[in-house]
Short mmCIF file of C-alpha atoms in Angstrom, two decimals:
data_model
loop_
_atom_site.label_atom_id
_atom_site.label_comp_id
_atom_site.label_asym_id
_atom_site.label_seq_id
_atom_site.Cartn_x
_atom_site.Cartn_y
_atom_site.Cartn_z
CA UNK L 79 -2.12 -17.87 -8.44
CA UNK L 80 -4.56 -16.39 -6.26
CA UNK L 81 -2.49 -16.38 -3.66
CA UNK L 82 0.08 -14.00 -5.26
CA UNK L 83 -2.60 -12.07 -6.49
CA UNK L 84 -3.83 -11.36 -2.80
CA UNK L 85 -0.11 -10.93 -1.88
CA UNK L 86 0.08 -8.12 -4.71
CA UNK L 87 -3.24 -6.51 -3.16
CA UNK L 88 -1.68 -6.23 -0.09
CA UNK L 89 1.67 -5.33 -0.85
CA UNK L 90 -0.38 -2.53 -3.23
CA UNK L 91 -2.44 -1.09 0.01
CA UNK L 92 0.73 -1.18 2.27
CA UNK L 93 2.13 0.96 -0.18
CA UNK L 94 -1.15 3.45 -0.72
CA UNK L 95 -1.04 3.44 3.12
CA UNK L 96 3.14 4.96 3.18
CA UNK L 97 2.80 7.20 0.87
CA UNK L 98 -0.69 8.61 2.02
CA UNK L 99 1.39 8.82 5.79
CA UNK L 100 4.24 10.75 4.09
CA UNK L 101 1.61 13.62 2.40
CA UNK L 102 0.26 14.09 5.71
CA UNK L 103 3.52 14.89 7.31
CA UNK L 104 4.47 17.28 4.43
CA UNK L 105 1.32 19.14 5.15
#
């Protein structure tokens, strides 16, 4: 349980990470 809990947090960064990539390239 924990682990897919720290799996979700991870996934959730990785994804925080892309999309905070892609709003510097638009700028």
């Amino acid at each position: 349980m924990a682990d897919l809990a720290y799996a979700l947090l991870l996934i959730g960064v990785f994804v925080l990470l892309a999309l905070g990539v892609r709003g510097l390239e638009k700028l």
